[in-house]
């Protein structure tokens, strides 16, 4: 393509280090669409003849069906998807193919292709997260009253409902989706027509190509447009935070599925056995979701570091932008699908969860709150009295509400029999009915709002 200036061809090493076709062939659909929009614009502006444009456009259609059927050929000498397609076009229609690249450079071409690819990846991830949110809402509704221990420091803190816990993740994935929407809105400007870096002297119509490719408008500065990969970093950041949320949920499922917890039985279809220990059922899918988060965050870091020292405008370092984005997109699609399956098909052992909540003195705060409310004791003092009650129950190996009233009254004589109504885990969760709280009725309200937001009610 640039043979005119060179006496010698590239060395084998140069060919290999330069070739991006092994990975950027993933952009072929976007590349053909971009070329079609470009050539239609060139014809409309009278920059190429209608006849030549028609030959180019038909050639591109034919190449698209070849790629569709047989895949994209990988010839390192042709470097990348852009030159591979152009070379094939020349084979098909002859020298007229050379007119396609008028008023264009691979720099604005790849920036445009890549934006379109990332835009699709954003849309796919958003759909995946919506499906995951749906499952969370279904399971939360089912378990609005199922009591489990809530933890801080992974120590039993206060009883909560499983529905409440699942809805916490609904919120996280909602924020992830809004991050994706932000990234998409910022991404959706078309670099095509920026040419190599400085724009072009041909009378192009950037509005026309931008509209044809589904963008909101052309980018404002050609130097920025060919140098900018913010859209890919925005996507990778949004993916990283999502992966982090998936990893936290995966970690909880792994803990809950362990024998000492026994809160959840993971679906067989998303677990594996052990080749040596017949009793084992391992939560591999959850562990891989947790593991993949590390890789996705690594992809984000990789691109940031690639970009950080680059002067304007394009440098070949930027060719390395694609592998981390493609890798992250693949990992995210798998992770989200696996998590959706785990949420949909896990069996929660609600008896075991309730027992754990009852055993952990999770209602100690309720005892303290009762002393404040019913006996007008300052909270700090109530906290102290409650501590003594917990100590006593612990020494006897019983729950707080198993302590005889007489013993509680020995600790503080302002306690009376009404205390037992406050000490059950059911009373404890039912009391926490503040907006966003864990009370079953409040969880049902959260579910109701979520169902409306997701359009689940028809
Ligand atoms: N394969 C290149 C990339 O992905 C295309 C742009 C090449 N531009 C250039 N000036 N060599 O970055």
Coordinates of C-alpha atoms and ligand atoms in Angstrom, one line a residue:
X1 CA 0.0 0.0 0.0
X2 CA 2.9 2.3 0.7
X3 CA 5.4 0.5 -1.4
X4 CA 6.2 3.6 -3.5
X5 CA 8.6 5.0 -0.9
X6 CA 10.4 1.8 0.1
X7 CA 13.3 0.0 -1.6
X8 CA 13.1 -3.1 0.6
X9 CA 10.2 -5.0 2.0
X10 CA 9.7 -5.5 5.7
X11 CA 11.6 -8.1 7.6
X12 CA 9.8 -11.1 8.9
X13 CA 9.9 -9.6 12.4
X14 CA 8.4 -6.3 11.1
X15 CA 5.6 -8.2 9.4
X16 CA 4.8 -10.1 12.5
X17 CA 5.0 -7.2 15.0
X18 CA 3.0 -5.0 12.7
X19 CA 0.2 -7.4 11.9
X20 CA -3.1 -6.7 13.7
X21 CA -5.2 -8.8 11.4
X22 CA -5.2 -11.8 13.8
X23 CA -7.3 -9.8 16.2
X24 CA -8.7 -6.8 14.3
X25 CA -10.5 -9.0 11.9
X26 CA -13.2 -8.9 14.5
X27 CA -14.0 -5.4 13.2
X28 CA -14.9 -6.6 9.7
X29 CA -18.6 -5.7 9.9
X30 CA -18.0 -2.2 11.2
X31 CA -15.2 -1.8 8.6
X32 CA -17.5 -2.7 5.7
X33 CA -20.3 -0.5 7.1
X34 CA -17.9 2.4 7.4
X35 CA -16.7 2.0 3.9
X36 CA -20.2 1.8 2.5
X37 CA -21.2 5.0 4.3
X38 CA -18.0 6.7 3.1
X39 CA -18.3 5.7 -0.6
X40 CA -22.0 6.7 -0.7
X41 CA -21.0 10.1 0.7
X42 CA -18.1 10.4 -1.9
X43 CA -20.6 9.7 -4.7
X44 CA -23.2 12.2 -3.4
X45 CA -20.6 14.9 -3.1
X46 CA -19.3 14.2 -6.6
X47 CA -15.9 13.1 -5.3
X48 CA -16.2 9.7 -7.1
X49 CA -18.5 8.9 -9.9
X50 CA -21.8 7.1 -9.3
X51 CA -20.6 4.3 -11.4
X52 CA -17.4 3.8 -9.5
X53 CA -19.2 4.1 -6.2
X54 CA -21.6 1.4 -7.4
X55 CA -18.8 -1.0 -8.3
X56 CA -17.1 -0.3 -4.9
X57 CA -20.3 -0.8 -3.0
X58 CA -21.2 -4.1 -4.7
X59 CA -17.6 -5.3 -4.2
X60 CA -17.9 -4.6 -0.5
X61 CA -21.2 -6.5 -0.3
X62 CA -19.5 -9.4 -2.0
X63 CA -16.6 -9.3 0.5
X64 CA -19.0 -9.2 3.4
X65 CA -20.7 -12.4 2.3
X66 CA -17.3 -14.0 1.7
X67 CA -16.2 -13.1 5.3
X68 CA -19.6 -14.3 6.6
X69 CA -19.2 -17.6 4.9
X70 CA -15.4 -18.4 5.1
X71 CA -14.1 -16.0 7.7
X72 CA -11.6 -13.2 7.2
X73 CA -8.3 -14.4 5.6
X74 CA -5.2 -13.6 7.7
X75 CA -2.3 -12.4 5.6
X76 CA 0.3 -10.6 7.7
X77 CA 1.5 -8.7 4.7
X78 CA -1.8 -7.0 4.5
X79 CA -1.4 -5.9 8.2
X80 CA -5.0 -5.2 9.2
X81 CA -8.7 -5.5 8.4
X82 CA -8.6 -2.3 6.5
X83 CA -5.9 -3.3 4.0
X84 CA -7.2 -6.9 3.8
X85 CA -10.6 -5.6 2.6
X86 CA -9.1 -3.0 0.3
X87 CA -6.8 -5.6 -1.3
X88 CA -9.7 -8.0 -1.8
X89 CA -11.7 -5.2 -3.3
X90 CA -8.9 -4.5 -5.8
X91 CA -8.9 -8.2 -6.8
X92 CA -12.6 -8.1 -7.4
X93 CA -13.1 -4.8 -9.2
X94 CA -9.6 -3.6 -10.2
X95 CA -8.0 -0.2 -9.8
X96 CA -11.3 1.5 -9.1
X97 CA -11.0 0.1 -5.6
X98 CA -8.3 2.6 -5.0
X99 CA -10.9 5.4 -5.0
X100 CA -12.5 4.2 -1.8
X101 CA -9.7 5.6 0.3
X102 CA -10.1 9.2 -1.0
X103 CA -10.5 11.7 1.8
X104 CA -10.0 9.0 4.4
X105 CA -7.1 7.5 6.3
X106 CA -6.8 4.3 8.3
X107 CA -6.6 6.6 11.3
X108 CA -10.1 7.9 11.1
X109 CA -11.3 4.5 9.7
X110 CA -10.1 2.5 12.7
X111 CA -11.3 5.1 15.2
X112 CA -14.8 4.8 13.6
X113 CA -14.8 1.1 13.3
X114 CA -13.7 0.7 16.9
X115 CA -16.3 3.1 18.2
X116 CA -19.0 1.1 16.5
X117 CA -17.7 -2.2 17.9
X118 CA -17.6 -0.8 21.4
X119 CA -21.1 0.6 21.0
X120 CA -22.4 -2.9 20.2
X121 CA -20.4 -4.3 23.1
X122 CA -22.0 -1.7 25.4
X123 CA -25.5 -2.7 24.1
X124 CA -24.9 -6.4 24.6
X125 CA -23.6 -5.9 28.1
X126 CA -26.6 -3.8 29.0
X127 CA -28.9 -6.5 27.8
X128 CA -27.0 -9.1 29.8
X129 CA -27.2 -7.0 32.9
X130 CA -30.9 -6.4 32.4
X131 CA -31.5 -10.2 32.3
X132 CA -29.5 -10.5 35.5
X133 CA -31.5 -7.8 37.2
X134 CA -34.7 -9.6 36.2
X135 CA -33.6 -12.8 37.9
X136 CA -32.5 -10.9 41.0
X137 CA -35.9 -9.3 41.3
X138 CA -37.7 -12.6 40.8
X139 CA -35.6 -14.3 43.5
X140 CA -35.9 -11.3 45.8
X141 CA -39.7 -11.3 45.5
X142 CA -39.7 -15.0 46.3
X143 CA -37.5 -14.4 49.4
X144 CA -38.8 -11.1 50.7
X145 CA -39.5 -12.8 54.0
X146 CA -36.6 -15.3 54.2
X147 CA -34.4 -14.4 57.1
X148 CA -30.7 -14.7 57.1
X149 CA -27.9 -13.1 59.1
X150 CA -26.7 -9.8 57.8
X151 CA -23.0 -9.3 58.3
X152 CA -20.4 -6.6 58.9
X153 CA -16.8 -7.7 59.1
X154 CA -18.3 -11.1 58.0
X155 CA -19.5 -11.3 61.6
X156 CA -23.2 -11.7 62.3
X157 CA -24.6 -8.2 62.7
X158 CA -28.4 -8.0 62.4
X159 CA -30.9 -10.2 60.7
X160 CA -31.8 -9.2 57.2
X161 CA -34.0 -10.8 54.5
X162 CA -32.5 -12.6 51.6
X163 CA -34.7 -10.5 49.3
X164 CA -33.1 -7.4 50.7
X165 CA -29.6 -8.8 50.1
X166 CA -30.4 -9.7 46.5
X167 CA -31.9 -6.3 45.9
X168 CA -28.6 -4.7 46.9
X169 CA -27.1 -6.3 43.9
X170 CA -30.0 -5.2 41.7
X171 CA -29.0 -1.6 42.7
X172 CA -25.3 -2.2 41.9
X173 CA -26.1 -3.6 38.4
X174 CA -28.4 -0.6 37.9
X175 CA -25.6 1.8 38.5
X176 CA -23.4 -0.3 36.1
X177 CA -26.0 0.1 33.4
X178 CA -26.2 3.8 33.9
X179 CA -22.4 4.0 33.6
X180 CA -22.7 2.1 30.3
X181 CA -25.4 4.6 29.2
X182 CA -23.1 7.5 30.0
X183 CA -20.2 5.9 28.1
X184 CA -22.4 5.2 25.1
X185 CA -23.7 8.8 25.0
X186 CA -20.1 10.2 25.1
X187 CA -18.9 7.6 22.5
X188 CA -21.5 8.3 19.9
X189 CA -19.6 10.9 17.8
X190 CA -18.3 9.9 14.4
X191 CA -14.5 10.4 13.7
X192 CA -14.9 9.5 10.0
X193 CA -13.7 12.4 7.8
X194 CA -10.9 13.4 10.2
X195 CA -8.6 11.7 7.8
X196 CA -5.0 11.1 8.9
X197 CA -5.1 13.9 11.5
X198 CA -5.8 17.3 9.9
X199 CA -9.0 16.8 8.1
X200 CA -9.2 16.8 4.3
X201 CA -9.4 19.3 1.4
X202 CA -12.1 17.2 -0.4
X203 CA -15.7 18.6 0.0
X204 CA -16.9 15.7 2.2
X205 CA -20.2 15.7 4.2
X206 CA -19.4 14.5 7.7
X207 CA -23.0 14.8 8.8
X208 CA -24.1 12.3 6.2
X209 CA -21.6 9.6 7.2
X210 CA -22.2 10.2 10.8
X211 CA -25.9 9.7 10.4
X212 CA -25.6 6.7 8.2
X213 CA -23.5 5.0 10.9
X214 CA -25.9 5.8 13.7
X215 CA -23.8 8.5 15.4
X216 CA -25.3 11.6 16.9
X217 CA -22.9 13.8 14.9
X218 CA -19.3 14.2 13.7
X219 CA -16.5 14.7 16.2
X220 CA -15.4 18.3 16.5
X221 CA -11.6 18.2 16.2
X222 CA -9.8 16.0 13.8
X223 CA -6.6 15.7 15.9
X224 CA -8.6 14.6 18.9
X225 CA -10.8 12.3 16.9
X226 CA -7.9 10.1 15.6
X227 CA -6.1 10.1 18.9
X228 CA -8.9 9.5 21.3
X229 CA -9.6 6.2 22.9
X230 CA -11.5 7.5 25.9
X231 CA -14.6 5.6 24.7
X232 CA -12.7 2.3 25.0
X233 CA -11.4 3.3 28.4
X234 CA -14.9 4.4 29.5
X235 CA -16.2 1.0 28.4
X236 CA -13.4 -0.9 30.2
X237 CA -13.9 1.1 33.4
X238 CA -17.7 0.4 33.3
X239 CA -16.9 -3.2 32.7
X240 CA -14.3 -3.3 35.5
X241 CA -16.8 -2.0 38.1
X242 CA -19.4 -4.4 36.8
X243 CA -16.9 -7.3 37.1
X244 CA -16.1 -6.1 40.6
X245 CA -19.8 -6.3 41.6
X246 CA -20.1 -9.7 39.9
X247 CA -17.0 -10.8 41.9
X248 CA -18.4 -9.7 45.2
X249 CA -21.6 -11.6 44.5
X250 CA -19.6 -14.7 43.4
X251 CA -17.6 -14.5 46.5
X252 CA -20.8 -14.5 48.6
X253 CA -22.2 -17.5 46.8
X254 CA -18.9 -19.4 47.3
X255 CA -19.0 -18.7 51.0
X256 CA -22.7 -19.5 51.3
X257 CA -22.2 -22.8 49.4
X258 CA -19.5 -24.0 51.7
X259 CA -20.6 -26.7 54.2
X260 CA -20.2 -24.7 57.4
X261 CA -22.6 -22.1 55.9
X262 CA -24.8 -24.3 53.8
X263 CA -27.0 -21.3 52.8
X264 CA -27.2 -22.2 49.1
X265 CA -27.0 -25.2 46.8
X266 CA -25.6 -24.1 43.4
X267 CA -27.1 -25.5 40.2
X268 CA -25.4 -28.7 39.1
X269 CA -25.2 -27.2 35.6
X270 CA -22.9 -24.5 36.9
X271 CA -20.7 -26.6 39.2
X272 CA -18.1 -29.3 38.8
X273 CA -17.0 -32.4 40.7
X274 CA -13.6 -33.5 41.9
X275 CA -11.6 -36.2 40.2
X276 CA -10.5 -37.5 43.6
X277 CA -13.0 -36.5 46.3
X278 CA -16.4 -38.0 45.4
X279 CA -18.3 -35.8 47.8
X280 CA -17.2 -32.6 46.3
X281 CA -19.3 -30.2 44.3
X282 CA -17.3 -27.1 43.5
X283 CA -18.6 -23.7 42.7
X284 CA -16.3 -23.3 39.7
X285 CA -18.5 -20.9 37.7
X286 CA -18.6 -18.5 40.7
X287 CA -14.9 -18.8 41.2
X288 CA -14.2 -18.1 37.6
X289 CA -16.5 -15.0 37.7
X290 CA -14.4 -13.8 40.6
X291 CA -11.2 -14.6 38.8
X292 CA -12.3 -13.0 35.5
X293 CA -12.8 -9.7 37.4
X294 CA -9.0 -9.5 37.8
X295 CA -8.5 -10.0 34.1
X296 CA -11.1 -7.4 33.2
X297 CA -9.5 -4.8 35.5
X298 CA -6.2 -5.7 34.0
X299 CA -7.6 -4.9 30.5
X300 CA -8.6 -1.5 31.7
X301 CA -5.2 -0.9 33.2
X302 CA -3.5 -2.1 30.1
X303 CA -5.2 0.4 27.8
X304 CA -4.7 3.3 30.2
X305 CA -1.0 2.6 30.3
X306 CA -0.8 2.2 26.5
X307 CA -2.4 5.7 26.1
X308 CA -0.7 7.6 28.8
X309 CA 2.4 8.9 27.1
X310 CA 1.2 9.3 23.5
X311 CA 1.6 12.6 21.7
X312 CA -1.0 13.7 19.2
X313 CA -2.0 12.3 16.9
X314 CA -2.1 8.6 16.0
X315 CA 0.8 6.4 17.1
X316 CA 1.1 2.7 16.3
X317 CA 0.9 1.9 20.0
X318 CA -2.8 2.5 19.6
X319 CA -3.1 -0.6 17.6
X320 CA -2.8 -2.4 21.0
X321 CA -6.1 -0.8 22.0
X322 CA -8.1 -3.7 20.7
X323 CA -7.0 -6.9 22.4
X324 CA -7.9 -5.7 25.9
X325 CA -11.3 -4.5 24.8
X326 CA -12.1 -7.7 22.9
X327 CA -10.8 -9.8 25.8
X328 CA -12.9 -7.9 28.4
X329 CA -16.0 -8.1 26.3
X330 CA -15.7 -11.8 26.0
X331 CA -15.1 -12.3 29.7
X332 CA -18.0 -10.0 30.6
X333 CA -20.5 -11.8 28.4
X334 CA -19.5 -15.1 30.0
X335 CA -19.5 -13.8 33.5
X336 CA -22.8 -12.1 33.3
X337 CA -24.4 -15.2 31.7
X338 CA -23.0 -17.5 34.3
X339 CA -24.1 -15.3 37.2
X340 CA -27.6 -15.0 35.7
X341 CA -27.8 -18.8 35.7
X342 CA -26.5 -19.1 39.2
X343 CA -29.1 -16.6 40.5
X344 CA -31.9 -18.1 38.6
X345 CA -31.2 -21.7 39.6
X346 CA -29.6 -21.8 43.0
X347 CA -31.6 -23.3 45.8
X348 CA -31.5 -21.3 49.0
X349 CA -31.6 -23.2 52.3
X350 CA -33.8 -20.8 54.1
X351 CA -34.0 -22.9 57.3
X352 CA -30.3 -22.9 57.6
X353 CA -30.1 -19.2 57.0
X354 CA -32.7 -18.6 59.7
X355 CA -30.9 -20.8 62.2
X356 CA -27.7 -19.0 61.6
X357 CA -29.4 -15.6 62.2
X358 CA -30.9 -16.9 65.4
X359 CA -27.6 -18.3 66.7
X360 CA -25.4 -15.2 66.1
X361 CA -27.1 -12.8 68.7
X362 CA -28.2 -10.9 65.7
X363 CA -31.0 -9.3 67.7
X364 CA -28.8 -7.7 70.3
X365 CA -29.4 -4.3 68.7
X366 CA -33.1 -4.9 69.1
X367 CA -32.6 -5.5 72.8
X368 CA -30.7 -2.3 73.1
X369 CA -33.3 -0.4 71.0
X370 CA -36.1 -1.7 73.2
X371 CA -34.3 -0.5 76.4
X372 CA -34.0 3.0 74.8
X373 CA -37.6 3.0 73.5
X374 CA -39.5 1.4 76.4
X375 CA -37.3 2.2 79.4
X376 CA -35.9 5.5 78.3
X377 CA -32.3 4.4 78.8
X378 CA -29.6 6.3 76.9
X379 CA -28.3 4.2 74.0
X380 CA -24.8 3.9 75.3
X381 CA -26.0 2.4 78.6
X382 CA -28.5 0.2 76.8
X383 CA -25.6 -1.1 74.7
X384 CA -23.7 -2.0 77.9
X385 CA -26.7 -3.8 79.4
X386 CA -27.2 -5.7 76.2
X387 CA -23.5 -6.7 76.2
X388 CA -24.0 -8.3 79.6
X389 CA -27.0 -10.2 78.3
X390 CA -25.1 -11.5 75.3
X391 CA -22.3 -12.6 77.5
X392 CA -24.7 -14.5 79.7
X393 CA -26.3 -16.2 76.7
X394 CA -23.0 -17.1 75.3
X395 CA -21.8 -18.7 78.6
X396 CA -25.0 -20.8 78.5
X397 CA -24.8 -21.6 74.8
X398 CA -28.3 -20.3 74.2
X399 CA -30.0 -17.6 72.1
X400 CA -30.9 -14.3 73.7
X401 CA -34.6 -15.0 73.7
X402 CA -33.9 -18.4 75.5
X403 CA -32.7 -16.5 78.6
X404 CA -35.2 -16.6 81.4
X405 CA -36.8 -13.2 82.2
X406 CA -35.5 -13.4 85.8
X407 CA -32.0 -13.6 84.6
X408 CA -32.4 -10.7 82.3
X409 CA -34.0 -8.7 85.1
X410 CA -30.9 -9.5 87.3
X411 CA -28.9 -7.6 84.6
X412 CA -31.3 -4.7 84.6
X413 CA -34.6 -4.6 86.4
X414 CA -36.2 -2.3 83.9
X415 CA -36.5 -5.2 81.5
X416 CA -40.0 -6.8 81.4
X417 CA -41.7 -9.7 79.5
X418 CA -42.5 -7.5 76.5
X419 CA -38.8 -7.8 75.6
X420 CA -39.4 -11.2 74.1
X421 CA -41.5 -9.7 71.3
X422 CA -38.5 -7.7 70.2
X423 CA -36.0 -10.4 70.4
X424 CA -37.2 -12.8 67.7
X425 CA -35.5 -12.5 64.3
X426 CA -38.9 -12.0 62.7
X427 CA -39.7 -9.0 64.9
X428 CA -36.2 -7.6 64.3
X429 CA -36.5 -7.6 60.5
X430 CA -40.2 -6.4 60.6
X431 CA -39.1 -3.4 62.7
X432 CA -36.6 -2.2 60.1
X433 CA -39.2 -0.6 57.8
X434 CA -37.4 2.6 57.1
X435 CA -37.1 3.5 53.4
X436 CA -34.7 1.0 51.8
X437 CA -34.7 -1.1 55.0
X438 CA -34.8 -4.9 55.3
X439 CA -38.5 -5.4 56.5
X440 CA -40.4 -7.8 54.2
X441 CA -42.9 -5.1 53.3
X442 CA -40.2 -2.6 52.5
X443 CA -38.4 -5.2 50.4
X444 CA -41.6 -5.8 48.5
X445 CA -41.8 -2.1 47.9
X446 CA -38.2 -2.2 46.5
X447 CA -39.2 -5.1 44.3
X448 CA -42.3 -3.2 43.1
X449 CA -40.2 -0.2 42.1
X450 CA -37.7 -2.4 40.4
X451 CA -40.4 -4.3 38.4
X452 CA -41.7 -1.0 37.2
X453 CA -38.3 0.2 36.2
X454 CA -37.5 -3.0 34.3
X455 CA -40.9 -3.0 32.6
X456 CA -41.8 -6.4 34.1
X457 CA -45.5 -5.5 34.7
X458 CA -46.5 -5.4 31.1
Ligands
LIG1 N1 -4.2 -1.4 12.2 C1 -4.1 0.0 12.7 C2 -4.6 0.1 14.1 O1 -5.4 -0.7 14.5 C3 -4.8 0.9 11.7 C4 -4.4 2.3 11.7 C5 -3.1 2.4 11.1 N2 -2.7 3.7 10.9 C6 -1.4 4.0 10.6 N3 -1.1 5.3 10.5 N4 -0.5 3.1 10.4 O2 -4.3 1.0 14.8

